[in-house]
PDB file of C-alpha atoms in Angstrom:
ATOM      1  CA  THR A   1      -0.107   0.090   0.354  1.00 58.00           C
ATOM      2  CA  GLU A   2       0.813   3.583  -0.691  1.00 70.00           C
ATOM      3  CA  THR A   3       1.229   6.273   2.074  1.00 77.00           C
ATOM      4  CA  ILE A   4       0.157  10.030   1.483  1.00 75.00           C
ATOM      5  CA  PRO A   5       3.245  11.872   1.599  1.00 80.00           C
ATOM      6  CA  LEU A   6       3.323  14.487   4.427  1.00 86.00           C
ATOM      7  CA  GLU A   7       3.556  17.540   2.162  1.00 86.00           C
ATOM      8  CA  PHE A   8      -0.054  16.862   0.975  1.00 88.00           C
ATOM      9  CA  VAL A   9      -1.312  17.106   4.596  1.00 90.00           C
ATOM     10  CA  PRO A  10      -1.287  20.874   4.703  1.00 92.00           C
ATOM     11  CA  ILE A  11      -2.547  21.107   1.055  1.00 93.00           C
ATOM     12  CA  ALA A  12      -5.359  18.738   1.742  1.00 92.00           C
ATOM     13  CA  LEU A  13      -6.265  20.961   4.945  1.00 92.00           C
ATOM     14  CA  LEU A  14      -6.248  24.374   2.715  1.00 91.00           C
ATOM     15  CA  LEU A  15      -8.759  22.567   0.031  1.00 91.00           C
ATOM     16  CA  VAL A  16     -11.020  21.263   2.763  1.00 92.00           C
ATOM     17  CA  ALA A  17     -10.793  24.845   4.610  1.00 92.00           C
ATOM     18  CA  GLY A  18     -11.763  26.432   1.486  1.00 91.00           C
ATOM     19  CA  ALA A  19     -14.440  23.801   0.465  1.00 90.00           C
ATOM     20  CA  VAL A  20     -15.969  24.189   3.813  1.00 92.00           C
ATOM     21  CA  GLY A  21     -15.625  27.965   3.962  1.00 92.00           C
ATOM     22  CA  VAL A  22     -17.335  28.603   0.585  1.00 90.00           C
ATOM     23  CA  LEU A  23     -20.321  26.692   2.373  1.00 88.00           C
ATOM     24  CA  TRP A  24     -20.282  28.688   5.350  1.00 89.00           C
ATOM     25  CA  ALA A  25     -19.678  31.958   3.655  1.00 90.00           C
ATOM     26  CA  LYS A  26     -21.918  34.673   4.342  1.00 87.00           C
ATOM     27  CA  ASP A  27     -21.364  36.825   1.442  1.00 85.00           C
ATOM     28  CA  ALA A  28     -20.134  36.718  -1.921  1.00 85.00           C
ATOM     29  CA  ILE A  29     -17.041  38.082  -1.353  1.00 87.00           C
ATOM     30  CA  SER A  30     -15.729  35.589   1.073  1.00 90.00           C
ATOM     31  CA  ALA A  31     -17.360  32.885  -1.120  1.00 91.00           C
ATOM     32  CA  ILE A  32     -15.138  34.074  -3.753  1.00 92.00           C
ATOM     33  CA  ILE A  33     -11.729  34.051  -1.634  1.00 91.00           C
ATOM     34  CA  PHE A  34     -12.725  30.531  -0.273  1.00 93.00           C
ATOM     35  CA  THR A  35     -13.099  29.297  -3.742  1.00 92.00           C
ATOM     36  CA  GLY A  36      -9.677  31.044  -4.580  1.00 92.00           C
ATOM     37  CA  LEU A  37      -8.184  29.125  -1.906  1.00 92.00           C
ATOM     38  CA  THR A  38      -9.274  25.436  -3.283  1.00 91.00           C
ATOM     39  CA  GLY A  39      -7.676  26.849  -6.533  1.00 90.00           C
ATOM     40  CA  PHE A  40      -4.238  27.876  -4.761  1.00 92.00           C
ATOM     41  CA  GLY A  41      -4.231  24.727  -2.837  1.00 92.00           C
ATOM     42  CA  THR A  42      -4.812  22.776  -6.567  1.00 91.00           C
ATOM     43  CA  ALA A  43      -1.762  24.837  -7.673  1.00 91.00           C
ATOM     44  CA  ALA A  44       0.256  23.704  -4.528  1.00 93.00           C
ATOM     45  CA  THR A  45      -0.770  20.075  -5.170  1.00 91.00           C
ATOM     46  CA  PHE A  46       0.733  20.335  -8.729  1.00 89.00           C
ATOM     47  CA  LEU A  47       3.901  21.533  -7.377  1.00 90.00           C
ATOM     48  CA  VAL A  48       4.503  19.024  -4.929  1.00 90.00           C
ATOM     49  CA  MET A  49       3.733  16.091  -7.629  1.00 86.00           C
ATOM     50  CA  ARG A  50       6.741  18.025  -9.535  1.00 84.00           C
ATOM     51  CA  ALA A  51       4.653  19.460 -12.151  1.00 81.00           C
ATOM     52  CA  PRO A  52       5.981  23.152 -11.825  1.00 82.00           C
ATOM     53  CA  ASP A  53       4.272  24.340 -15.680  1.00 76.00           C
ATOM     54  CA  LEU A  54       1.011  23.043 -14.082  1.00 78.00           C
ATOM     55  CA  ALA A  55       1.216  24.724 -10.835  1.00 83.00           C
ATOM     56  CA  LEU A  56       2.133  27.964 -12.451  1.00 82.00           C
ATOM     57  CA  THR A  57      -0.587  28.164 -15.014  1.00 79.00           C
ATOM     58  CA  GLN A  58      -3.063  27.093 -12.287  1.00 84.00           C
ATOM     59  CA  LEU A  59      -1.752  29.831  -9.739  1.00 85.00           C
ATOM     60  CA  LEU A  60      -1.817  32.576 -12.706  1.00 83.00           C
ATOM     61  CA  ILE A  61      -5.510  31.712 -13.723  1.00 83.00           C
ATOM     62  CA  GLU A  62      -6.460  31.467 -10.041  1.00 86.00           C
ATOM     63  CA  ALA A  63      -5.240  34.813  -9.232  1.00 86.00           C
ATOM     64  CA  VAL A  64      -6.799  36.488 -12.203  1.00 84.00           C
ATOM     65  CA  THR A  65      -9.969  34.758 -11.726  1.00 85.00           C
ATOM     66  CA  VAL A  66     -10.257  36.048  -7.876  1.00 90.00           C
ATOM     67  CA  ILE A  67      -9.121  39.062  -9.148  1.00 89.00           C
ATOM     68  CA  LEU A  68     -11.706  39.445 -11.991  1.00 87.00           C
ATOM     69  CA  LEU A  69     -14.386  38.321  -9.934  1.00 90.00           C
ATOM     70  CA  LEU A  70     -13.939  40.482  -6.977  1.00 90.00           C
ATOM     71  CA  LEU A  71     -13.880  43.522  -9.544  1.00 89.00           C
ATOM     72  CA  ALA A  72     -16.999  42.383 -11.025  1.00 89.00           C
ATOM     73  CA  LEU A  73     -18.730  41.795  -7.672  1.00 87.00           C
ATOM     74  CA  ARG A  74     -17.799  45.494  -6.720  1.00 85.00           C
ATOM     75  CA  PHE A  75     -20.242  46.736  -9.393  1.00 86.00           C
ATOM     76  CA  LEU A  76     -23.166  44.578  -8.690  1.00 82.00           C
ATOM     77  CA  PRO A  77     -25.953  45.241  -6.597  1.00 81.00           C
ATOM     78  CA  PRO A  78     -25.773  43.682  -2.911  1.00 75.00           C
ATOM     79  CA  LEU A  79     -27.432  40.185  -2.728  1.00 70.00           C
ATOM     80  CA  ARG A  80     -30.717  39.900  -1.008  1.00 77.00           C
ATOM     81  CA  ALA A  81     -31.701  36.857   0.711  1.00 76.00           C
ATOM     82  CA  ARG A  82     -34.873  35.036  -0.884  1.00 80.00           C
ATOM     83  CA  PRO A  83     -37.033  32.960   1.612  1.00 85.00           C
ATOM     84  CA  ARG A  84     -37.355  29.538  -0.136  1.00 84.00           C
ATOM     85  CA  SER A  85     -40.196  26.732   0.894  1.00 90.00           C
ATOM     86  CA  PRO A  86     -39.230  23.363   2.114  1.00 90.00           C
ATOM     87  CA  ALA A  87     -40.682  21.966  -1.276  1.00 92.00           C
ATOM     88  CA  PHE A  88     -38.010  24.290  -2.870  1.00 91.00           C
ATOM     89  CA  ARG A  89     -34.894  23.247  -0.799  1.00 89.00           C
ATOM     90  CA  LEU A  90     -35.863  19.473  -1.329  1.00 93.00           C
ATOM     91  CA  PHE A  91     -35.924  20.024  -4.863  1.00 94.00           C
ATOM     92  CA  ASP A  92     -32.549  21.742  -4.677  1.00 91.00           C
ATOM     93  CA  VAL A  93     -31.051  18.688  -2.732  1.00 91.00           C
ATOM     94  CA  VAL A  94     -32.776  16.060  -4.817  1.00 95.00           C
ATOM     95  CA  LEU A  95     -31.245  18.247  -7.863  1.00 96.00           C
ATOM     96  CA  SER A  96     -27.939  18.372  -6.438  1.00 93.00           C
ATOM     97  CA  ILE A  97     -27.529  14.682  -5.546  1.00 95.00           C
ATOM     98  CA  ALA A  98     -28.880  13.853  -9.291  1.00 97.00           C
ATOM     99  CA  VAL A  99     -26.032  16.197 -10.661  1.00 96.00           C
ATOM    100  CA  SER A 100     -23.394  14.606  -8.260  1.00 95.00           C
ATOM    101  CA  PHE A 101     -24.385  10.943  -9.318  1.00 96.00           C
ATOM    102  CA  GLY A 102     -24.274  12.330 -12.942  1.00 96.00           C
ATOM    103  CA  VAL A 103     -20.992  13.876 -12.845  1.00 94.00           C
ATOM    104  CA  PHE A 104     -19.810  10.499 -11.076  1.00 94.00           C
ATOM    105  CA  ALA A 105     -21.042   8.362 -13.675  1.00 93.00           C
ATOM    106  CA  PHE A 106     -19.406  10.494 -16.485  1.00 92.00           C
ATOM    107  CA  LEU A 107     -15.977  10.258 -14.626  1.00 88.00           C
ATOM    108  CA  ILE A 108     -16.432   6.610 -14.347  1.00 87.00           C
ATOM    109  CA  ALA A 109     -17.345   6.330 -18.120  1.00 85.00           C
ATOM    110  CA  SER A 110     -14.655   8.407 -19.383  1.00 83.00           C
ATOM    111  CA  ASN A 111     -12.046   6.356 -17.103  1.00 80.00           C
ATOM    112  CA  THR A 112     -12.934   3.582 -18.914  1.00 76.00           C
ATOM    113  CA  PRO A 113     -11.021   3.433 -22.197  1.00 75.00           C
ATOM    114  CA  LEU A 114     -12.950   2.832 -25.492  1.00 76.00           C
ATOM    115  CA  PHE A 115      -9.716   2.251 -27.601  1.00 79.00           C
ATOM    116  CA  GLU A 116      -6.561   0.784 -27.159  1.00 82.00           C
ATOM    117  CA  ARG A 117      -4.124   3.585 -25.636  1.00 80.00           C
ATOM    118  CA  ILE A 118      -1.743   5.614 -27.637  1.00 83.00           C
ATOM    119  CA  SER A 119       0.811   5.688 -25.009  1.00 84.00           C
ATOM    120  CA  ASP A 120       2.610   2.539 -25.699  1.00 86.00           C
ATOM    121  CA  TYR A 121       3.198   3.816 -29.354  1.00 87.00           C
ATOM    122  CA  TYR A 122       5.078   6.803 -28.157  1.00 85.00           C
ATOM    123  CA  LEU A 123       6.810   4.820 -25.843  1.00 87.00           C
ATOM    124  CA  GLN A 124       7.932   2.206 -28.347  1.00 87.00           C
ATOM    125  CA  ASN A 125       8.677   4.772 -31.254  1.00 86.00           C
ATOM    126  CA  SER A 126      10.064   7.533 -29.669  1.00 85.00           C
ATOM    127  CA  TYR A 127      13.693   7.084 -30.100  1.00 85.00           C
ATOM    128  CA  GLU A 128      13.455   5.219 -34.017  1.00 85.00           C
ATOM    129  CA  GLU A 129      11.036   7.731 -35.187  1.00 83.00           C
ATOM    130  CA  GLY A 130      11.723  10.995 -33.419  1.00 81.00           C
ATOM    131  CA  GLY A 131      15.205  10.429 -32.755  1.00 83.00           C
ATOM    132  CA  GLY A 132      15.285  11.101 -29.150  1.00 82.00           C
ATOM    133  CA  ARG A 133      15.339   9.421 -25.622  1.00 81.00           C
ATOM    134  CA  ASN A 134      13.296  11.747 -23.664  1.00 85.00           C
ATOM    135  CA  VAL A 135       9.587  10.649 -24.532  1.00 85.00           C
ATOM    136  CA  VAL A 136       8.044  13.857 -23.377  1.00 83.00           C
ATOM    137  CA  ASN A 137      10.234  16.121 -25.841  1.00 82.00           C
ATOM    138  CA  VAL A 138       9.684  13.836 -28.691  1.00 83.00           C
ATOM    139  CA  ILE A 139       6.044  13.898 -28.379  1.00 82.00           C
ATOM    140  CA  LEU A 140       6.082  17.705 -28.054  1.00 78.00           C
ATOM    141  CA  VAL A 141       8.517  18.326 -31.109  1.00 80.00           C
ATOM    142  CA  ASP A 142       8.011  15.414 -33.340  1.00 81.00           C
ATOM    143  CA  PHE A 143       4.793  13.912 -32.950  1.00 79.00           C
ATOM    144  CA  ARG A 144       2.750  16.943 -31.907  1.00 77.00           C
ATOM    145  CA  GLY A 145       4.996  19.815 -33.171  1.00 77.00           C
ATOM    146  CA  TYR A 146       1.796  21.406 -35.084  1.00 78.00           C
ATOM    147  CA  ASP A 147      -0.405  21.386 -31.512  1.00 77.00           C
ATOM    148  CA  THR A 148       2.741  22.935 -29.701  1.00 75.00           C
ATOM    149  CA  LEU A 149       3.261  25.714 -32.484  1.00 81.00           C
ATOM    150  CA  GLY A 150      -0.303  26.556 -32.216  1.00 80.00           C
ATOM    151  CA  GLU A 151      -0.203  26.920 -28.233  1.00 75.00           C
ATOM    152  CA  ILE A 152       3.046  28.769 -28.685  1.00 79.00           C
ATOM    153  CA  VAL A 153       1.058  31.271 -30.965  1.00 83.00           C
ATOM    154  CA  VAL A 154      -1.826  31.594 -28.679  1.00 76.00           C
ATOM    155  CA  LEU A 155       0.567  32.576 -25.781  1.00 73.00           C
ATOM    156  CA  ALA A 156       2.273  35.142 -28.119  1.00 78.00           C
ATOM    157  CA  ILE A 157      -1.216  36.709 -28.981  1.00 78.00           C
ATOM    158  CA  VAL A 158      -2.098  36.896 -25.096  1.00 67.00           C
ATOM    159  CA  ALA A 159       1.288  38.297 -24.500  1.00 70.00           C
ATOM    160  CA  ILE A 160       1.059  40.922 -27.085  1.00 77.00           C
ATOM    161  CA  ALA A 161      -2.618  42.064 -26.256  1.00 61.00           C
TER     162      ALA A 161
END
């Protein structure tokens, strides 16, 4: 059995605190900040799992999203509590459970492969066809070069804008 590394414990506490904080938030500003905590916790998870590129992307997108939501919230009228009958509350609970089961079923279905995995092809042919021993580099440069070029163009356009 695998054990959970100790680095994940404070990150898990941060994620749980953010998720519980959203549920207990009294206003929209604190809900946005707690939601941001979960995003920053996800970035920390990527960092601990040695994926600094994903961590940086998550960190930047999360920071921009939280800032934009807080700025947008500044110009919205204040929220008013609307009383809901017990029937509507029951409907909300049933709907949320149904959506949860639907998302869970989708995740299980998408985890089952429909076709043979392509990763074996890349592992077997990266040296012969790509001429490199680093499979990730060969995939990015040789097998999916146009896709990588497209991502670079998108990043360049965003940087110019």
